[in-house]
Coordinates of C-alpha atoms in Angstrom, one line a residue:
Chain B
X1 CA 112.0 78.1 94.9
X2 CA 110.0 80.9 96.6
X3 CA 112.4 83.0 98.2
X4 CA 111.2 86.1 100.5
X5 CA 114.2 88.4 102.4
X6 CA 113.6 91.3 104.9
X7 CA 115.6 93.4 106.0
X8 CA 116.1 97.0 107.3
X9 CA 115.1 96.2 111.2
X10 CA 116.3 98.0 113.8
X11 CA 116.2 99.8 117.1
X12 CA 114.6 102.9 116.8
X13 CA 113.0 105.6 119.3
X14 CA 109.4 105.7 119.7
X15 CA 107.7 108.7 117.5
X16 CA 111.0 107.5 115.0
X17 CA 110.3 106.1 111.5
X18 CA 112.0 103.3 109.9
X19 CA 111.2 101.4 106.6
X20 CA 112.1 97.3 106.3
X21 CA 112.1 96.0 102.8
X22 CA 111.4 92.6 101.7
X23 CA 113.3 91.2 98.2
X24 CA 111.0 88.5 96.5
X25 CA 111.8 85.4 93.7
X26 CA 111.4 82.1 92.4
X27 CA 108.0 83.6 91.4
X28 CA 105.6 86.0 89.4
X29 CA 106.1 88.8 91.8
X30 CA 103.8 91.0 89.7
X31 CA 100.7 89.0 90.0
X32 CA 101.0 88.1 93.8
X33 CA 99.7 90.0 96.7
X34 CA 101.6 90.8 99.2
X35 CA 101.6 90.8 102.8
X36 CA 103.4 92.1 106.4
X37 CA 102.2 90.2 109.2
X38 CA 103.8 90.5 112.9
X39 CA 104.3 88.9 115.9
X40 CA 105.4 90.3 119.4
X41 CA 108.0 88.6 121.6
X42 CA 106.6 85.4 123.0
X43 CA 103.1 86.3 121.3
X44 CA 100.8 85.1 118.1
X45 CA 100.5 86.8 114.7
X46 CA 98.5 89.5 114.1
X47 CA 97.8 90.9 110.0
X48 CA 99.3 94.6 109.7
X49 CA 98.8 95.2 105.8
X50 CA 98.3 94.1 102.1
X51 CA 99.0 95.1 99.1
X52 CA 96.8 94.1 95.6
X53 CA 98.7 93.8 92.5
X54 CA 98.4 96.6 89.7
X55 CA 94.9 95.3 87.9
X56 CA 93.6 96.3 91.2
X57 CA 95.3 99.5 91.2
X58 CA 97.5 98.5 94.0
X59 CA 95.0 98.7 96.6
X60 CA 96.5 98.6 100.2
X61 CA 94.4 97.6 103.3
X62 CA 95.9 97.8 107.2
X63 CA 95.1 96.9 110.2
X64 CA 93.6 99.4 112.6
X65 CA 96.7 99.4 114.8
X66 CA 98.6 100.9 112.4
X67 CA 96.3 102.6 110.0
X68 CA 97.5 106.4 109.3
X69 CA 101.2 104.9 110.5
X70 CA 102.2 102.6 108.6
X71 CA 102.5 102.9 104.6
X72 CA 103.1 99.2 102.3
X73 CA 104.3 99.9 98.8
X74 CA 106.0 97.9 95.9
X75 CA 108.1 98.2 93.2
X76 CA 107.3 95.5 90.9
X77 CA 110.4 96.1 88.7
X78 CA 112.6 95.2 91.8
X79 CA 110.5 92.5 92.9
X80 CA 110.2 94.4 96.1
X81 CA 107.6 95.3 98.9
X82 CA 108.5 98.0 101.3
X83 CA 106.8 98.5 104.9
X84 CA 107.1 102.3 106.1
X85 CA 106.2 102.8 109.4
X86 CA 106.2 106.3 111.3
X87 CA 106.0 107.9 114.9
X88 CA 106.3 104.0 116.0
X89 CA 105.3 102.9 119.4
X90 CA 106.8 100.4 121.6
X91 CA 103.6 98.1 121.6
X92 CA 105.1 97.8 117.5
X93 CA 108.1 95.7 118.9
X94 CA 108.1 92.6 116.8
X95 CA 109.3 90.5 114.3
X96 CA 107.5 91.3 111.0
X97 CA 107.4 89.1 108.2
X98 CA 107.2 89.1 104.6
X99 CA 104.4 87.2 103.2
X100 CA 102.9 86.6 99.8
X101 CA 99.8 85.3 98.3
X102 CA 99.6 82.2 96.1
X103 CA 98.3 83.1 92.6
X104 CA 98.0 79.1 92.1
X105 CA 95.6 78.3 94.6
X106 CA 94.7 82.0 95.5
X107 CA 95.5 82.0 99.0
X108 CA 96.8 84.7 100.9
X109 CA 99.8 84.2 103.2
X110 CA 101.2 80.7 101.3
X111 CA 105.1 82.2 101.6
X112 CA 107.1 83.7 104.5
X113 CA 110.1 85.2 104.6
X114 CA 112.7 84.6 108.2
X115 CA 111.3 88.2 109.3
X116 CA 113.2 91.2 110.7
X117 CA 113.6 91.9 114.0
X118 CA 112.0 96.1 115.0
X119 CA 112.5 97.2 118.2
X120 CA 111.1 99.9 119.6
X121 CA 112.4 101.6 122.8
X122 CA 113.7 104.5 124.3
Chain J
X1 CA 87.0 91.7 113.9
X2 CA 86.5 87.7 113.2
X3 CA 88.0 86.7 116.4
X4 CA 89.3 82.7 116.0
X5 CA 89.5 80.5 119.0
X6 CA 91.9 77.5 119.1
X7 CA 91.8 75.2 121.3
X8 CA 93.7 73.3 122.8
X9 CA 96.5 75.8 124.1
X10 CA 98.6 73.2 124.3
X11 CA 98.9 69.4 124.2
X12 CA 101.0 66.4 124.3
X13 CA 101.3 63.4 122.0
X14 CA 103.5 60.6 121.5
X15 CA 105.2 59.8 118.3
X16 CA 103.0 58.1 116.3
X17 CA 100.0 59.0 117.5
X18 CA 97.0 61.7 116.6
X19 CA 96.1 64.8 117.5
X20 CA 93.6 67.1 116.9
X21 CA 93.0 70.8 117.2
X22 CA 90.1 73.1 117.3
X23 CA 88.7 76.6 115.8
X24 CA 86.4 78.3 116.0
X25 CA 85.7 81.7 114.2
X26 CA 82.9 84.1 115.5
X27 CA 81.7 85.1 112.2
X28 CA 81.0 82.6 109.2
X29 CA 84.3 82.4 106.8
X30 CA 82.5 82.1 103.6
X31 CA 83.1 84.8 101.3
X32 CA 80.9 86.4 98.8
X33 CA 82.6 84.5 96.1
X34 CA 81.7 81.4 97.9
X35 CA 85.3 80.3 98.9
X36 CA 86.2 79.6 102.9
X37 CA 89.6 81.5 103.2
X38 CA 90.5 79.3 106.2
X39 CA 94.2 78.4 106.7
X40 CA 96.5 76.6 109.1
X41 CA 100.4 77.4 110.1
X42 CA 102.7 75.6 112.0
X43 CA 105.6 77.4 113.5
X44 CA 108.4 75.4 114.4
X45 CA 110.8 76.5 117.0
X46 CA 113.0 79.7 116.4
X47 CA 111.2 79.9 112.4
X48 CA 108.8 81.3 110.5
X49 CA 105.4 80.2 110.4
X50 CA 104.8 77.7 107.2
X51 CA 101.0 77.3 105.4
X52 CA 100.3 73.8 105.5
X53 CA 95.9 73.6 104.5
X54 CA 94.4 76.2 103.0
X55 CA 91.0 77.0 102.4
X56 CA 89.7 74.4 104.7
X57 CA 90.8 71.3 103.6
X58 CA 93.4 71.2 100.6
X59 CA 97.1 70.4 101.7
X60 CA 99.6 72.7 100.5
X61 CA 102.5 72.0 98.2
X62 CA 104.7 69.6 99.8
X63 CA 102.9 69.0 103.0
X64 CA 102.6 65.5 104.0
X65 CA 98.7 63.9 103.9
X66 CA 99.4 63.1 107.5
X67 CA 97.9 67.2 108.1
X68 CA 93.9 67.2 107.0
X69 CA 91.5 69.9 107.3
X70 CA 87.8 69.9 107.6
X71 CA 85.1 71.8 108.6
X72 CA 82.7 74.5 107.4
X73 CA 81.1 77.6 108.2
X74 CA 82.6 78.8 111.8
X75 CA 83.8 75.7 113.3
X76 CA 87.2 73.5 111.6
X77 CA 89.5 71.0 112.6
X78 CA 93.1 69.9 111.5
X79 CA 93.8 66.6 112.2
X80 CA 97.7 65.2 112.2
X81 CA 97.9 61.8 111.9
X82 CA 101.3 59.3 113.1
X83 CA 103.0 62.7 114.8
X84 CA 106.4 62.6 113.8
X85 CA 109.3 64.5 115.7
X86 CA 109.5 67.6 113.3
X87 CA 105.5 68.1 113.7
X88 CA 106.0 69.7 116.5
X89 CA 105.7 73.2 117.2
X90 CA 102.7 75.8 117.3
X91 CA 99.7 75.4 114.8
X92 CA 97.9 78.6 114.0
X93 CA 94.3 79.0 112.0
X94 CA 93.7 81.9 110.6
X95 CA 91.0 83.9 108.5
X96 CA 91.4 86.0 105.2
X97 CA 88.0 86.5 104.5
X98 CA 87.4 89.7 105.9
X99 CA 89.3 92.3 107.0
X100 CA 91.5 92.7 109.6
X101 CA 92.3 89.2 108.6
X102 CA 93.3 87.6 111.8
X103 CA 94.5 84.3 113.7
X104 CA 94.2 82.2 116.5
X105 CA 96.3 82.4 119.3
X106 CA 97.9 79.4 119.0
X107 CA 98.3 75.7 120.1
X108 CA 101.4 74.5 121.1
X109 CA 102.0 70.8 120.2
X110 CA 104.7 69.0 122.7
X111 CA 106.0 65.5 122.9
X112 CA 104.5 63.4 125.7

């Protein structure tokens, strides 16, 4: 079974950096896209970034909000995708969650890890 | 941005019955390879959100044929059919056609 685990959340300072890591398996992690998506306390989802697999040179796409911020990046040989964010703001309070493409049906956002929990605040 | 309107917020239902739930996107979802990326979620209580119909109208792996999808263009509907207890929760669309890929606020379903 598809299995995605994040981890790394925290309380932090704004301007302070912290990087959450998500540890995929039960699939191909190499051919899937991968995904951080958010949500606030009490609010909806918003998309913060992707990430394209290596035939397409690992391209990586964010969301305005955190564009120049935040970095995504894999390591295919650990199964793992890696959310860096820096001089974070206190509107970036949320839960962010893992999320990965289907290759089978080629749909993005098809698994979700339980999320971890960032806090910013001074 | 494609901004996606759901409607209801929120609703109530009885067990057994059927609901349906509205969205609307401002911009057509087609994308220049001709697929709709339109998706819904449900999020149940204290959990992750879960894809249950993707590109418009096909069911995900292991979701129930109670949950269909239709629609086209800018305007889609998932219907649930004979609401059962563990439907409930908040249903999300959402776009990944264009970038920022983005998602409706949200309707909460409730039991009656």
């Amino acid at each position: 079974a598809v299995q995605l685990v994040e981890s790394g959340g925290g309380l932090v300072q704004p301007k302070e950096s912290l990087k959450i890591s998500c540890a995929a398996s039960g699939f191909t992690f190499s051919n899937a896209a991968m995904y951080w998506v958010r949500q606030a306390p009490g609010k909806g989802l918003e998309w913060v970034a992707r990430i394209r697999t290596k035939p397409n040179n690992y391209a990586t796409y964010y969301a305005d909000s955190v564009k120049g911020r935040f970095t995504i990046s894999r390591d295919d040989s650990k199964s793992m995708v890696y959310l860096q964010m820096d001089n974070l703001k206190t509107e970036d309070t949320a839960m962010y969650y893992c999320t990965a493409a289907s290759t089978t049906v080629a749909t993005p956002f098809a698994y979700w890890g339980q999320g971890t929990l960032v806090t910013v605040s001074s | 941005d494609v901004v996606m309107t759901q409607t209801p917020v929120s609703m109530s239902v009885s067990l057994g019955g059927q609901v349906s739930i509205s969205c609307r996107s401002s911009q057509s979802l087609v994308h220049n390879n001709g697929n709709t990326y339109l998706s819904w979620y449900i999020q149940k209580p204290s959990q992750s959100p879960q894809l249950l119909i993707y590109k418009v109208s096909n069911r995900f792996s292991g979701i129930s044929d109670r949950f269909s999808g239709s629609g086209s263009g800018t305007d889609f509907t998932l219907k649930i059919s004979r609401v059962e207890p563990d439907d409930l929760g908040v249903y999300y669309c959402g776009q990944g056609t264009q970038y920022p890929y983005t998602f409706g606020a949200g309707t909460k379903l409730e039991l009656k």
